Coordinates of C-alpha atoms and ligand atoms in Angstrom, one line a residue:
M991 CA -0.3 -0.1 0.3
P992 CA 1.8 3.3 -1.1
Q993 CA 2.7 5.5 2.0
T994 CA 4.7 8.4 3.1
L995 CA 7.5 7.7 4.7
T996 CA 10.4 9.6 6.4
F997 CA 13.7 7.8 7.0
L998 CA 17.1 8.7 9.1
G999 CA 20.1 7.3 7.4
L1000 CA 23.5 6.5 9.0
E1001 CA 26.9 6.0 7.2
S1002 CA 29.8 5.3 8.7
S1003 CA 31.1 1.8 6.9
C1004 CA 35.0 3.4 5.8
D1005 CA 36.3 7.3 6.1
D1006 CA 33.0 9.5 5.7
T1007 CA 30.5 9.9 9.0
A1008 CA 27.4 10.5 7.2
A1009 CA 23.3 11.1 8.6
A1010 CA 20.4 12.1 6.3
V1011 CA 16.8 11.9 6.3
V1012 CA 14.8 11.0 3.0
R1013 CA 11.1 11.0 2.4
H1014 CA 8.9 9.0 0.2
A1015 CA 5.6 10.1 -0.9
P1016 CA 2.8 7.9 -1.4
D1017 CA 3.3 8.5 -5.7
G1018 CA 6.8 7.1 -5.2
A1019 CA 8.5 10.1 -5.7
A1020 CA 11.5 10.8 -3.1
Q1021 CA 12.9 13.3 -1.6
I1022 CA 16.3 14.0 0.2
L1023 CA 14.9 16.4 3.1
S1024 CA 19.0 16.5 4.2
S1025 CA 22.3 15.1 3.5
V1026 CA 25.3 15.3 5.8
V1027 CA 28.5 14.1 5.5
A1028 CA 31.7 14.9 7.7
G1029 CA 34.4 13.6 5.6
Q1030 CA 37.4 12.3 7.3
D1031 CA 40.5 13.2 4.6
A1032 CA 42.4 15.3 6.9
L1033 CA 42.8 13.3 10.0
H1034 CA 44.0 10.3 7.5
A1035 CA 46.4 12.7 5.4
A1036 CA 49.3 11.3 7.1
F1037 CA 49.4 7.9 7.0
G1038 CA 48.7 7.4 3.3
G1039 CA 45.5 5.6 3.8
V1040 CA 42.4 5.3 6.0
V1041 CA 43.3 4.1 9.5
P1042 CA 40.7 1.6 11.1
E1043 CA 41.2 2.9 14.5
I1044 CA 41.5 6.5 13.7
A1045 CA 38.2 6.0 11.4
A1046 CA 36.3 4.2 14.0
R1047 CA 36.6 7.0 16.8
A1048 CA 35.7 9.7 14.4
H1049 CA 32.9 7.9 13.6
A1050 CA 31.6 7.8 17.5
E1051 CA 32.9 11.2 18.3
R1052 CA 31.0 12.9 15.3
M1053 CA 27.9 10.4 14.3
D1054 CA 25.1 12.2 16.6
L1055 CA 26.6 15.4 15.9
C1056 CA 26.1 14.4 12.4
V1057 CA 22.1 13.2 13.2
E1058 CA 21.5 16.8 15.0
D1059 CA 22.5 18.3 11.8
A1060 CA 20.5 15.9 9.6
L1061 CA 17.2 16.8 11.4
L1062 CA 17.9 20.2 12.2
Q1063 CA 18.4 21.1 8.3
A1064 CA 15.4 18.6 7.1
G1065 CA 12.7 20.8 9.6
V1066 CA 12.0 17.5 11.3
T1067 CA 12.5 15.8 14.6
L1068 CA 12.6 12.0 15.8
A1069 CA 8.9 12.2 16.2
D1070 CA 8.2 12.4 12.6
L1071 CA 10.4 9.8 11.1
D1072 CA 9.0 6.5 10.8
G1073 CA 11.7 4.3 11.3
I1074 CA 16.0 4.1 11.0
A1075 CA 18.6 2.7 8.3
V1076 CA 21.7 2.0 9.1
T1077 CA 25.1 0.5 7.5
A1078 CA 25.0 -2.7 9.1
G1079 CA 28.4 -3.8 6.3
P1080 CA 30.6 -4.5 4.4
G1081 CA 33.2 -2.4 5.9
L1082 CA 36.2 -1.2 8.0
I1083 CA 34.1 -3.2 11.5
G1084 CA 34.8 -0.7 14.0
G1085 CA 33.0 2.1 12.2
V1086 CA 30.2 -0.2 11.2
L1087 CA 30.2 -1.0 14.7
A1088 CA 29.5 2.9 15.5
G1089 CA 27.1 3.6 13.8
V1090 CA 25.1 0.3 14.5
M1091 CA 25.2 1.1 18.2
C1092 CA 24.1 5.0 17.9
A1093 CA 20.9 3.9 15.3
K1094 CA 20.3 1.1 18.4
G1095 CA 20.7 3.9 21.0
L1096 CA 18.3 5.9 18.8
A1097 CA 15.6 2.7 18.4
A1098 CA 15.2 2.0 21.6
V1099 CA 14.7 5.7 22.9
T1100 CA 12.3 6.5 20.0
G1101 CA 10.6 2.6 19.5
L1102 CA 10.8 3.2 15.9
P1103 CA 11.8 0.4 13.5
L1104 CA 15.2 -0.4 12.7
I1105 CA 16.7 -1.4 9.5
G1106 CA 20.1 -3.0 8.5
V1107 CA 20.9 -2.4 5.2
N1108 CA 24.2 -3.2 2.9
H1109 CA 26.5 -0.6 1.9
L1110 CA 26.4 -1.6 -1.1
A1111 CA 22.8 -1.9 -2.2
G1112 CA 22.5 1.7 -0.9
H1113 CA 24.4 2.7 -3.7
A1114 CA 23.2 0.5 -5.9
L1115 CA 19.4 1.5 -5.8
T1116 CA 20.6 5.3 -5.7
P1117 CA 19.4 5.5 -9.1
R1118 CA 15.7 5.1 -8.0
L1119 CA 16.0 7.8 -5.3
T1120 CA 17.6 10.1 -8.0
D1121 CA 16.1 9.0 -11.2
G1122 CA 13.0 6.8 -10.4
L1123 CA 14.7 4.2 -12.4
A1124 CA 12.6 0.9 -12.8
F1125 CA 14.0 -2.4 -12.1
P1126 CA 15.5 -4.4 -13.8
Y1127 CA 18.7 -2.7 -14.5
L1128 CA 22.8 -2.7 -14.8
M1129 CA 25.2 -1.0 -12.0
L1130 CA 28.7 -0.3 -12.5
L1131 CA 29.9 0.5 -8.7
V1132 CA 33.7 2.0 -9.5
S1133 CA 35.8 3.8 -6.0
G1134 CA 38.6 3.5 -3.8
G1135 CA 37.1 0.8 -2.3
H1136 CA 34.5 -0.8 -4.8
C1137 CA 34.7 -1.8 -7.7
Q1138 CA 31.7 -4.7 -9.5
F1139 CA 29.3 -4.9 -12.0
L1140 CA 25.7 -5.7 -10.6
R1141 CA 22.4 -6.9 -12.0
V1142 CA 19.9 -5.5 -9.6
D1143 CA 16.1 -7.0 -10.1
S1144 CA 14.5 -5.7 -6.4
A1145 CA 15.8 -4.4 -3.5
T1146 CA 17.0 -7.1 -2.6
D1147 CA 17.8 -9.2 -5.9
F1148 CA 21.6 -8.2 -7.1
T1149 CA 23.6 -10.4 -9.2
R1150 CA 27.2 -9.8 -9.4
L1151 CA 28.3 -10.2 -13.0
G1152 CA 32.1 -9.1 -12.1
G1153 CA 34.3 -7.3 -10.0
T1154 CA 38.0 -6.8 -9.3
I1155 CA 40.2 -9.6 -8.2
D1156 CA 42.9 -7.8 -7.1
D1157 CA 42.7 -3.5 -6.5
A1158 CA 39.7 -0.9 -6.9
P1159 CA 40.2 1.3 -9.6
G1160 CA 40.0 4.6 -7.4
E1161 CA 42.8 3.0 -5.3
A1162 CA 44.7 2.4 -8.9
F1163 CA 44.1 6.1 -9.6
D1164 CA 45.2 7.2 -5.9
K1165 CA 48.6 5.2 -6.6
T1166 CA 49.2 6.7 -9.6
A1167 CA 49.2 9.7 -8.4
K1168 CA 51.4 9.1 -5.4
L1169 CA 54.3 7.1 -8.0
L1170 CA 53.9 10.5 -9.6
G1171 CA 53.9 13.3 -7.2
L1172 CA 50.4 14.4 -7.3
P1173 CA 48.2 15.5 -4.5
Q1174 CA 45.2 12.9 -2.7
P1175 CA 42.8 11.9 -3.9
G1176 CA 44.4 11.2 -6.6
G1177 CA 41.6 10.3 -9.4
P1178 CA 41.1 14.3 -10.1
A1179 CA 45.0 15.1 -10.1
V1180 CA 45.6 12.3 -12.7
E1181 CA 42.2 13.3 -14.4
R1182 CA 43.6 17.2 -14.5
E1183 CA 47.2 15.9 -16.0
A1184 CA 45.9 13.4 -18.3
V1185 CA 43.6 16.2 -20.0
L1186 CA 46.9 17.8 -20.8
G1187 CA 48.7 14.6 -22.2
D1188 CA 49.1 12.3 -25.0
A1189 CA 47.7 8.8 -24.4
R1190 CA 49.2 7.3 -27.4
R1191 CA 53.4 7.9 -26.4
F1192 CA 53.1 5.1 -23.3
A1193 CA 51.9 1.8 -24.2
F1194 CA 49.9 0.5 -20.9
P1195 CA 48.5 -3.2 -21.2
R1196 CA 44.9 -3.7 -21.1
P1197 CA 44.3 -6.3 -18.2
L1198 CA 42.4 -9.2 -18.8
L1199 CA 40.6 -7.8 -21.6
D1200 CA 42.4 -11.1 -23.6
R1201 CA 39.8 -13.4 -20.9
P1202 CA 36.0 -13.3 -21.2
G1203 CA 34.0 -12.3 -18.4
C1204 CA 33.5 -9.3 -16.5
D1205 CA 36.5 -9.1 -14.1
F1206 CA 38.7 -6.7 -13.5
S1207 CA 42.5 -6.4 -12.5
F1208 CA 44.6 -2.8 -11.5
S1209 CA 47.7 -4.0 -9.6
G1210 CA 49.6 -4.7 -13.2
L1211 CA 48.5 -1.4 -14.2
K1212 CA 50.2 0.3 -11.3
T1213 CA 53.3 -1.9 -12.0
A1214 CA 53.6 -1.2 -15.0
L1215 CA 53.3 3.0 -14.5
L1216 CA 56.0 2.3 -11.8
R1217 CA 58.4 0.7 -14.7
T1218 CA 57.9 3.3 -17.0
R1219 CA 58.0 6.4 -15.2
D1220 CA 61.2 4.5 -13.7
A1221 CA 62.6 4.1 -17.8
V1222 CA 61.9 7.7 -18.0
V1223 CA 63.2 8.7 -15.2
A1224 CA 66.7 6.4 -15.9
E1225 CA 66.3 7.9 -19.4
K1226 CA 66.0 11.5 -18.6
G1227 CA 67.2 12.1 -15.0
G1228 CA 63.6 13.1 -13.9
L1229 CA 60.4 13.9 -15.3
T1230 CA 59.3 16.9 -17.4
I1231 CA 55.7 18.7 -16.6
Q1232 CA 55.0 16.9 -20.1
D1233 CA 56.1 13.1 -19.2
R1234 CA 53.7 13.3 -16.3
R1235 CA 50.5 14.3 -18.4
D1236 CA 51.4 11.8 -21.0
L1237 CA 51.7 8.9 -17.9
C1238 CA 48.6 10.5 -16.9
A1239 CA 46.5 10.3 -20.4
G1240 CA 48.2 6.8 -21.0
F1241 CA 46.4 5.8 -17.9
Q1242 CA 43.5 6.9 -17.8
A1243 CA 43.1 5.5 -21.4
A1244 CA 44.0 2.3 -20.6
V1245 CA 41.5 2.3 -17.1
A1246 CA 39.0 3.6 -19.8
D1247 CA 39.3 1.2 -22.7
V1248 CA 39.0 -2.1 -19.7
M1249 CA 36.1 -0.4 -18.5
A1250 CA 34.1 0.2 -21.3
E1251 CA 34.8 -3.3 -23.1
K1252 CA 33.7 -5.0 -19.6
S1253 CA 30.8 -2.8 -19.5
R1254 CA 29.7 -3.8 -23.3
R1255 CA 30.2 -7.4 -22.4
A1256 CA 28.1 -7.2 -19.5
L1257 CA 25.4 -5.4 -21.1
A1258 CA 25.5 -8.1 -23.7
A1259 CA 25.2 -10.8 -20.8
C1260 CA 22.0 -8.8 -19.0
P1261 CA 19.2 -7.8 -21.9
G1262 CA 16.1 -6.0 -21.5
M1263 CA 18.0 -3.7 -19.1
T1264 CA 16.2 -0.3 -18.3
A1265 CA 19.4 1.5 -18.1
F1266 CA 23.0 1.6 -17.3
A1267 CA 24.2 3.2 -14.1
V1268 CA 27.4 4.1 -13.0
A1269 CA 27.9 5.1 -9.3
G1270 CA 31.3 5.4 -6.8
G1271 CA 33.9 8.3 -6.6
V1272 CA 35.3 7.0 -10.1
A1273 CA 32.7 7.7 -12.2
A1274 CA 33.6 11.4 -12.0
N1275 CA 35.9 10.9 -14.6
A1276 CA 34.4 12.5 -17.3
T1277 CA 36.5 10.8 -20.0
L1278 CA 35.5 7.2 -18.2
R1279 CA 31.8 8.8 -17.9
A1280 CA 31.7 9.3 -22.0
R1281 CA 33.2 6.2 -22.9
L1282 CA 30.6 4.1 -20.3
E1283 CA 27.5 6.4 -21.6
A1284 CA 28.9 5.5 -26.0
V1285 CA 28.7 1.9 -24.5
A1286 CA 25.3 2.1 -23.4
V1287 CA 24.0 4.2 -26.5
V1288 CA 25.6 1.2 -28.8
A1289 CA 23.6 -0.7 -26.8
G1290 CA 20.6 1.0 -26.7
V1291 CA 19.9 1.3 -22.9
R1292 CA 19.8 5.0 -21.2
F1293 CA 22.9 5.8 -19.0
I1294 CA 22.6 7.3 -15.8
A1295 CA 24.9 8.8 -13.8
P1296 CA 23.9 10.4 -10.2
P1297 CA 25.4 13.6 -9.0
L1298 CA 28.8 12.8 -7.4
R1299 CA 27.6 13.6 -3.8
L1300 CA 25.2 11.0 -4.2
C1301 CA 27.9 8.8 -5.9
T1302 CA 30.6 8.5 -3.4
D1303 CA 29.5 7.9 0.9
N1304 CA 26.5 9.2 2.0
A1305 CA 23.7 8.2 3.9
A1306 CA 21.0 9.4 1.7
M1307 CA 21.3 6.1 -0.1
I1308 CA 21.3 3.8 3.3
A1309 CA 18.1 6.1 4.6
W1310 CA 16.6 5.0 0.7
A1311 CA 17.7 1.5 0.9
G1312 CA 15.7 1.2 4.2
I1313 CA 12.3 2.4 2.7
E1314 CA 13.0 0.2 0.2
K1315 CA 13.2 -2.5 2.0
T1316 CA 10.0 -1.1 4.7
L1317 CA 8.0 -1.1 1.7
I1318 CA 8.6 -4.6 0.2
G1319 CA 8.8 -5.8 3.9
A1320 CA 12.1 -7.6 3.7
C1321 CA 13.1 -6.0 7.0
D1322 CA 15.2 -9.2 8.1
P1323 CA 16.3 -8.7 12.1
A1324 CA 19.6 -10.8 11.1
D1325 CA 20.6 -7.8 8.7
L1326 CA 21.6 -5.7 11.8
V1327 CA 24.4 -7.6 12.8
A1328 CA 27.8 -5.5 12.3
R1329 CA 29.2 -7.2 9.6
P1330 CA 32.8 -6.4 7.6
R1331 CA 32.2 -8.5 5.0
W1332 CA 28.5 -9.2 3.5
P1333 CA 28.3 -10.0 -0.3
L1334 CA 25.4 -8.7 -2.1
D1335 CA 25.1 -11.6 -4.1
S1336 CA 25.3 -14.6 -1.6
T1337 CA 25.6 -17.0 -5.1
S1338 CA 28.7 -15.4 -6.3
P1339 CA 32.1 -16.8 -5.4
S1340 CA 33.6 -13.9 -2.9
M1341 CA 36.8 -12.3 -4.4
L1342 CA 39.4 -10.8 -2.9
G1343 CA 40.3 -8.8 0.1
A1344 CA 41.3 -5.7 1.8
G1345 CA 42.6 -2.6 0.0
K1346 CA 43.6 0.9 1.4
K1347 CA 39.7 1.1 2.1
G1348 CA 39.0 -1.9 4.0
A1349 CA 37.3 -5.1 2.7
K1350 CA 35.8 -5.2 -0.4
A1351 CA 32.6 -7.6 -0.4
Ligands
KG4_2846 O1 33.5 6.6 -3.5 P1 34.4 7.7 -2.9 O2 34.4 8.9 -2.6 O3 34.7 6.4 -1.9 C1 34.6 5.6 -1.8 O4 35.9 5.0 -2.1 O5 34.2 5.0 -0.9 O6 35.9 7.0 -4.2 C2 36.7 8.1 -4.3 C3 37.5 7.4 -5.1 C4 39.1 8.2 -4.8 O7 40.0 7.1 -5.2 C5 39.5 9.0 -5.9 O8 41.0 8.8 -6.4 C6 38.9 8.4 -6.6 O9 37.2 7.9 -6.2 N1 38.0 9.5 -8.0 C7 38.2 9.9 -9.0 C8 38.3 10.9 -9.7 N2 37.2 11.4 -8.3 C9 37.5 10.4 -7.6 N3 38.9 8.5 -10.2 C10 39.1 9.0 -10.9 N4 38.9 10.1 -11.8 C11 38.2 11.6 -10.7 N5 38.0 12.5 -11.4
ZN2847 ZN1 30.7 3.2 -0.6

């Protein structure tokens, strides 16, 4: 039965402490009343990656402030809510626990229903929040911690078609930036340099293109970049500005070629999709977006890239996923256990381990 539902969402699985209020109207329309994200870049900057203990402590310290802010900005009180949704995994377990404990406290005080949400489901359902997209659709999730193709058939029915067997693409961009002396986060810095570079000067591999399927590998690409950089330095005694630009352009072109071809294959394996959607920080890259959009056009499906603030980690997507689960009665108390790993598609074999941002489901 159509109904108005107003949910508070909490997210703390990595290095963003986030709270948001989202409303679902009886006609199906979604409205983000507030979305507060407190990032932790400065806390981890000196360590070259996210330090789980520091992240967990910061989440525990900041979550209640983010909730207060989210309620204030939304113009609602706890009494106006119909439920609380919280990321229960996968992610860095100390952070996930901080969010779950805060949500449990709020639910105990208010008596509101508490829904455990899979962080990846939050990303995967975002095109329904932003564009009202109908099932089934294909999603490519590419960030610093995630890399997978998901066929989304319902709010609880996800099929993984492929993913990374080593690093996430955002990690590869970040490591490339580090190797070339560019600032973090590396993705935007590499993209800025690549625009001014010649992608054909250096030949980088296109990992796993020679094998069937939709899996990715990025660690070899990073090694190739290191070797090419060292060869240029050995030859010239250092890198010129143009060398750096050409290296970035060559690296980005390799990533774009691989992502475009794997996306073509994933779409070919899933006829009848309503759209091809992307999410995650790496989806901010204009070259990659354009290539992925071109693949969707050729396949004859709509291309959807949500606004960046909803592509990256946020709590609006968690509140929305909680609403979707509630609407179909899929709220399972077992989902409220904080889990470092929680594959969306339990039938696919588990992929590889932990990158700089923690476990990849
Ligand atoms: O989704 P996100 O904000 O956080 C998680 O990883 O969960 O993604 C951050 C990642 C970083 O690795 C960053 O370098 C990458 O997304 N990124 C980009 C761009 N902007 C951010 N990668 C390539 N091109 C970009 N323009
Ligand atoms: Zn994420």
